[in-house]
mmCIF file of C-alpha atoms in Angstrom:
data_model
loop_
_atom_site.group_PDB
_atom_site.id
_atom_site.type_symbol
_atom_site.label_atom_id
_atom_site.label_comp_id
_atom_site.label_asym_id
_atom_site.label_seq_id
_atom_site.Cartn_x
_atom_site.Cartn_y
_atom_site.Cartn_z
ATOM 1 C CA UNK A 8 -1.420 12.178 -32.893
ATOM 2 C CA UNK A 9 0.853 10.153 -30.646
ATOM 3 C CA UNK A 10 -0.894 11.374 -27.493
ATOM 4 C CA UNK A 11 -4.341 10.397 -28.766
ATOM 5 C CA UNK A 12 -3.027 7.043 -30.014
ATOM 6 C CA UNK A 13 -1.540 6.193 -26.623
ATOM 7 C CA UNK A 14 -4.808 7.099 -24.903
ATOM 8 C CA UNK A 15 -6.787 5.061 -27.441
ATOM 9 C CA UNK A 16 -5.002 1.784 -26.674
ATOM 10 C CA UNK A 17 -4.844 2.434 -22.934
ATOM 11 C CA UNK A 18 -8.310 1.163 -22.034
ATOM 12 C CA UNK A 19 -7.774 -2.210 -23.686
ATOM 13 C CA UNK A 20 -4.323 -2.595 -22.146
ATOM 14 C CA UNK A 21 -5.635 -1.662 -18.689
ATOM 15 C CA UNK A 22 -8.041 -4.585 -18.906
ATOM 16 C CA UNK A 23 -5.192 -6.859 -20.041
ATOM 17 C CA UNK A 24 -3.042 -5.691 -17.115
ATOM 18 C CA UNK A 25 -5.904 -6.378 -14.696
ATOM 19 C CA UNK A 26 -6.394 -9.815 -16.253
ATOM 20 C CA UNK A 27 -2.688 -10.611 -15.861
ATOM 21 C CA UNK A 28 -2.790 -9.605 -12.194
ATOM 22 C CA UNK A 29 -5.889 -11.694 -11.556
ATOM 23 C CA UNK A 30 -4.503 -14.771 -13.325
ATOM 24 C CA UNK A 31 -1.087 -14.494 -11.686
ATOM 25 C CA UNK A 32 -2.400 -14.469 -8.121
ATOM 26 C CA UNK A 33 -5.514 -16.624 -8.538
ATOM 27 C CA UNK A 34 -3.379 -19.418 -9.995
ATOM 28 C CA UNK A 35 -1.431 -19.545 -6.723
ATOM 29 C CA UNK A 36 -4.641 -20.290 -4.831
ATOM 30 C CA UNK A 37 -6.190 -22.711 -7.337
ATOM 31 C CA UNK A 38 -3.006 -24.785 -7.565
ATOM 32 C CA UNK A 39 -2.338 -24.703 -3.816
ATOM 33 C CA UNK A 40 1.074 -23.123 -4.392
ATOM 34 C CA UNK A 41 0.284 -20.325 -1.946
ATOM 35 C CA UNK A 42 0.243 -22.882 0.882
ATOM 36 C CA UNK A 43 3.721 -24.028 -0.124
ATOM 37 C CA UNK A 44 4.873 -20.416 -0.195
ATOM 38 C CA UNK A 45 3.655 -19.873 3.356
ATOM 39 C CA UNK A 46 5.385 -23.047 4.538
ATOM 40 C CA UNK A 47 8.771 -21.518 3.666
ATOM 41 C CA UNK A 48 7.826 -17.901 4.326
ATOM 42 C CA UNK A 49 5.107 -17.733 7.002
ATOM 43 C CA UNK A 50 5.114 -13.922 7.130
ATOM 44 C CA UNK A 51 2.001 -13.335 5.046
ATOM 45 C CA UNK A 52 2.565 -9.621 4.718
ATOM 46 C CA UNK A 53 5.797 -10.180 2.814
ATOM 47 C CA UNK A 54 4.259 -12.847 0.599
ATOM 48 C CA UNK A 55 1.310 -10.590 -0.246
ATOM 49 C CA UNK A 56 3.591 -7.632 -0.990
ATOM 50 C CA UNK A 57 5.899 -9.761 -3.154
ATOM 51 C CA UNK A 58 2.991 -11.007 -5.277
ATOM 52 C CA UNK A 59 1.635 -7.522 -5.947
ATOM 53 C CA UNK A 60 5.105 -6.087 -6.584
ATOM 54 C CA UNK A 61 5.973 -8.861 -9.028
ATOM 55 C CA UNK A 62 2.829 -8.483 -11.111
ATOM 56 C CA UNK A 63 3.023 -4.671 -11.090
ATOM 57 C CA UNK A 64 6.681 -4.713 -12.177
ATOM 58 C CA UNK A 65 6.018 -7.216 -14.951
ATOM 59 C CA UNK A 66 3.052 -5.244 -16.286
ATOM 60 C CA UNK A 67 4.993 -1.970 -16.108
ATOM 61 C CA UNK A 68 7.765 -3.325 -18.331
ATOM 62 C CA UNK A 69 5.321 -4.627 -20.946
ATOM 63 C CA UNK A 70 3.319 -1.378 -20.808
ATOM 64 C CA UNK A 71 6.418 0.768 -21.297
ATOM 65 C CA UNK A 72 7.393 -1.257 -24.379
ATOM 66 C CA UNK A 73 3.850 -1.066 -25.799
ATOM 67 C CA UNK A 74 3.615 2.695 -25.329
ATOM 68 C CA UNK A 75 7.075 3.224 -26.837
ATOM 69 C CA UNK A 76 6.106 1.137 -29.886
ATOM 70 C CA UNK A 77 2.914 3.138 -30.398
ATOM 71 C CA UNK A 78 4.792 6.449 -30.244
ATOM 72 C CA UNK A 79 7.473 5.160 -32.607
ATOM 73 C CA UNK A 80 4.843 3.875 -35.048
ATOM 74 C CA UNK A 81 3.021 7.218 -35.105
ATOM 75 C CA UNK A 82 6.296 9.051 -35.672
ATOM 76 C CA UNK A 83 7.292 6.765 -38.552
ATOM 77 C CA UNK A 84 3.858 7.133 -40.161
ATOM 78 C CA UNK A 85 4.032 10.915 -39.842
ATOM 79 C CA UNK A 86 7.578 10.990 -41.163
ATOM 80 C CA UNK A 87 6.749 8.803 -44.165
ATOM 81 C CA UNK A 88 3.895 11.164 -45.028
ATOM 82 C CA UNK A 89 6.166 14.193 -44.527
ATOM 83 C CA UNK A 90 3.960 15.762 -41.864
ATOM 84 C CA UNK A 91 6.678 16.117 -39.242
ATOM 85 C CA UNK A 92 7.584 19.779 -39.058
ATOM 86 C CA UNK A 93 8.169 22.647 -36.691
ATOM 87 C CA UNK A 94 5.696 23.154 -33.862
ATOM 88 C CA UNK A 95 4.918 25.855 -31.358
ATOM 89 C CA UNK A 96 5.438 25.099 -27.705
ATOM 90 C CA UNK A 97 6.815 21.799 -26.461
ATOM 91 C CA UNK A 98 4.460 18.945 -27.419
ATOM 92 C CA UNK A 99 7.075 16.418 -26.352
ATOM 93 C CA UNK A 100 6.546 17.260 -22.690
ATOM 94 C CA UNK A 101 2.807 16.661 -22.987
ATOM 95 C CA UNK A 102 3.417 13.352 -24.758
ATOM 96 C CA UNK A 103 6.002 12.358 -22.143
ATOM 97 C CA UNK A 104 3.598 12.903 -19.249
ATOM 98 C CA UNK A 105 0.809 11.120 -21.107
ATOM 99 C CA UNK A 106 3.101 8.121 -21.545
ATOM 100 C CA UNK A 107 4.147 8.203 -17.870
ATOM 101 C CA UNK A 108 0.542 8.398 -16.650
ATOM 102 C CA UNK A 109 -0.479 5.581 -18.981
ATOM 103 C CA UNK A 110 2.320 3.249 -17.896
ATOM 104 C CA UNK A 111 1.652 4.036 -14.234
ATOM 105 C CA UNK A 112 -2.028 3.159 -14.447
ATOM 106 C CA UNK A 113 -1.111 -0.156 -16.097
ATOM 107 C CA UNK A 114 0.991 -1.066 -13.073
ATOM 108 C CA UNK A 115 -1.816 -0.091 -10.715
ATOM 109 C CA UNK A 116 -4.332 -2.141 -12.723
ATOM 110 C CA UNK A 117 -2.091 -5.190 -12.535
ATOM 111 C CA UNK A 118 -1.610 -4.840 -8.782
ATOM 112 C CA UNK A 119 -5.338 -4.338 -8.198
ATOM 113 C CA UNK A 120 -6.032 -7.442 -10.261
ATOM 114 C CA UNK A 121 -3.829 -9.296 -7.806
ATOM 115 C CA UNK A 122 -5.706 -7.759 -4.880
ATOM 116 C CA UNK A 123 -9.104 -8.836 -6.219
ATOM 117 C CA UNK A 124 -7.760 -12.325 -6.916
ATOM 118 C CA UNK A 125 -6.443 -12.557 -3.344
ATOM 119 C CA UNK A 126 -9.880 -11.597 -2.055
ATOM 120 C CA UNK A 127 -11.918 -13.948 -4.272
ATOM 121 C CA UNK A 128 -9.293 -16.652 -5.023
ATOM 122 C CA UNK A 129 -10.845 -17.356 -8.413
ATOM 123 C CA UNK A 130 -10.101 -15.871 -11.839
ATOM 124 C CA UNK A 131 -13.670 -16.071 -13.129
ATOM 125 C CA UNK A 132 -15.100 -14.530 -9.967
ATOM 126 C CA UNK A 133 -12.562 -11.667 -10.009
ATOM 127 C CA UNK A 134 -13.212 -10.857 -13.662
ATOM 128 C CA UNK A 135 -16.954 -11.163 -13.147
ATOM 129 C CA UNK A 136 -16.811 -8.708 -10.263
ATOM 130 C CA UNK A 137 -14.773 -6.147 -12.223
ATOM 131 C CA UNK A 138 -16.833 -6.386 -15.401
ATOM 132 C CA UNK A 139 -20.082 -6.482 -13.440
ATOM 133 C CA UNK A 140 -19.188 -3.320 -11.568
ATOM 134 C CA UNK A 141 -18.246 -1.367 -14.689
ATOM 135 C CA UNK A 142 -21.149 -2.619 -16.820
ATOM 136 C CA UNK A 143 -23.954 -3.003 -14.288
ATOM 137 C CA UNK A 144 -23.134 -0.473 -11.562
ATOM 138 C CA UNK A 145 -21.437 2.361 -13.449
ATOM 139 C CA UNK A 146 -22.905 1.515 -16.852
ATOM 140 C CA UNK A 147 -26.553 0.904 -15.990
ATOM 141 C CA UNK A 148 -27.478 1.635 -12.382
ATOM 142 C CA UNK A 149 -25.583 4.918 -12.218
ATOM 143 C CA UNK A 150 -26.544 6.056 -15.723
ATOM 144 C CA UNK A 151 -29.685 7.670 -14.357
ATOM 145 C CA UNK A 152 -27.677 9.242 -11.548
ATOM 146 C CA UNK A 153 -25.185 10.703 -14.042
ATOM 147 C CA UNK A 154 -28.067 12.307 -15.921
ATOM 148 C CA UNK A 155 -30.006 13.591 -12.933
ATOM 149 C CA UNK A 156 -26.990 14.440 -10.770
ATOM 150 C CA UNK A 157 -24.076 15.300 -13.111
ATOM 151 C CA UNK A 158 -21.974 16.281 -10.093
ATOM 152 C CA UNK A 159 -21.638 12.568 -9.274
ATOM 153 C CA UNK A 160 -19.373 11.926 -12.274
ATOM 154 C CA UNK A 161 -16.130 13.091 -10.586
ATOM 155 C CA UNK A 162 -16.595 10.247 -8.079
ATOM 156 C CA UNK A 163 -16.963 7.391 -10.557
ATOM 157 C CA UNK A 164 -14.018 5.132 -11.362
ATOM 158 C CA UNK A 165 -14.335 5.200 -15.158
ATOM 159 C CA UNK A 166 -14.431 8.993 -15.410
ATOM 160 C CA UNK A 167 -11.385 9.357 -13.167
ATOM 161 C CA UNK A 168 -9.410 6.828 -15.199
ATOM 162 C CA UNK A 169 -10.386 8.747 -18.334
ATOM 163 C CA UNK A 170 -9.327 12.063 -16.778
ATOM 164 C CA UNK A 171 -6.005 10.586 -15.641
ATOM 165 C CA UNK A 172 -5.181 9.227 -19.094
ATOM 166 C CA UNK A 173 -6.257 12.344 -20.985
ATOM 167 C CA UNK A 174 -4.732 14.859 -18.593
ATOM 168 C CA UNK A 175 -8.095 16.159 -17.419
ATOM 169 C CA UNK A 176 -11.702 15.767 -18.531
ATOM 170 C CA UNK A 177 -13.918 18.563 -19.814
ATOM 171 C CA UNK A 178 -17.604 18.818 -19.005
ATOM 172 C CA UNK A 179 -19.634 17.852 -22.069
ATOM 173 C CA UNK A 180 -22.368 20.282 -21.078
ATOM 174 C CA UNK A 181 -22.330 23.726 -22.676
ATOM 175 C CA UNK A 182 -20.214 26.267 -20.895
ATOM 176 C CA UNK A 183 -20.123 30.029 -21.198
ATOM 177 C CA UNK A 184 -20.597 31.400 -24.705
ATOM 178 C CA UNK A 185 -19.501 34.737 -26.109
ATOM 179 C CA UNK A 186 -21.753 36.910 -28.321
ATOM 180 C CA UNK A 187 -19.743 35.602 -31.273
ATOM 181 C CA UNK A 188 -20.926 32.070 -30.511
ATOM 182 C CA UNK A 189 -17.636 30.774 -29.105
ATOM 183 C CA UNK A 190 -18.334 28.458 -26.167
ATOM 184 C CA UNK A 191 -15.922 27.100 -23.574
ATOM 185 C CA UNK A 192 -16.245 23.825 -21.713
ATOM 186 C CA UNK A 193 -15.425 23.890 -17.992
ATOM 187 C CA UNK A 194 -13.143 21.239 -16.581
ATOM 188 C CA UNK A 195 -15.070 18.372 -15.012
ATOM 189 C CA UNK A 196 -12.198 16.387 -13.489
ATOM 190 C CA UNK A 197 -8.617 17.610 -13.219
ATOM 191 C CA UNK A 198 -5.578 15.367 -13.487
ATOM 192 C CA UNK A 199 -4.766 16.082 -9.844
ATOM 193 C CA UNK A 200 -8.246 15.081 -8.686
ATOM 194 C CA UNK A 201 -8.085 11.878 -10.733
ATOM 195 C CA UNK A 202 -4.625 11.061 -9.388
ATOM 196 C CA UNK A 203 -5.648 11.455 -5.755
ATOM 197 C CA UNK A 204 -8.895 9.555 -6.356
ATOM 198 C CA UNK A 205 -7.119 6.567 -7.924
ATOM 199 C CA UNK A 206 -4.365 6.664 -5.288
ATOM 200 C CA UNK A 207 -6.809 6.568 -2.366
ATOM 201 C CA UNK A 208 -8.889 3.850 -4.040
ATOM 202 C CA UNK A 209 -5.787 1.739 -4.658
ATOM 203 C CA UNK A 210 -4.494 2.145 -1.092
ATOM 204 C CA UNK A 211 -7.874 1.167 0.372
ATOM 205 C CA UNK A 212 -8.162 -1.941 -1.820
ATOM 206 C CA UNK A 213 -4.572 -3.030 -1.178
ATOM 207 C CA UNK A 214 -5.045 -2.583 2.581
ATOM 208 C CA UNK A 215 -8.298 -4.558 2.478
ATOM 209 C CA UNK A 216 -6.617 -7.354 0.546
ATOM 210 C CA UNK A 217 -3.727 -7.412 3.021
ATOM 211 C CA UNK A 218 -6.068 -7.607 6.025
ATOM 212 C CA UNK A 219 -8.029 -10.493 4.507
ATOM 213 C CA UNK A 220 -4.927 -12.357 3.354
ATOM 214 C CA UNK A 221 -3.305 -12.114 6.781
ATOM 215 C CA UNK A 222 -6.317 -13.480 8.670
ATOM 216 C CA UNK A 223 -8.192 -15.857 6.388
ATOM 217 C CA UNK A 224 -7.486 -19.575 6.279
ATOM 218 C CA UNK A 225 -5.585 -20.522 3.119
ATOM 219 C CA UNK A 226 -6.808 -24.105 2.891
#
């Protein structure tokens, strides 16, 4: 119950973390404060790194508190209804790793929000780009591709985020079935695949943002 509850709130909080990152960095450009920063610290690489680190650290702390509150709330609800009992295996380890993965992706979302804001220098433009990509590109344009070429799904952002949060993603198509009618679903995206995918995507975007920030005129 706690694992599914943490995953359920994750998507909304990821968007909030991205929004915080966008607002935090875009405000520096819209107010002209970034020019003042560079007057005292002209090394743009350090300024860029400090902005992303600050927003990621702030989002991580809030995310850790939110996840802890959700787990505590589920436990208290279960305890009040007397459904906390003995279990087989170690569900705590699975819940722990779910919480760690969730908090980590919040920090990444916040930092990437800062990257997009550094590239576009405008909150509305950054949010429009992110929402437009998810809704138009992955939601509409690639919907036909997902149906005609299901193998493309492991390379889409949304599916990899889902696999990372859930600890893997099963293929919704029918798998092998036994004569007794028991069917198994093959794994579509593993947690490892999703982790590497999101890591490479984040590194590429951060490097692109750094290259643009170092060379483009601030004024």
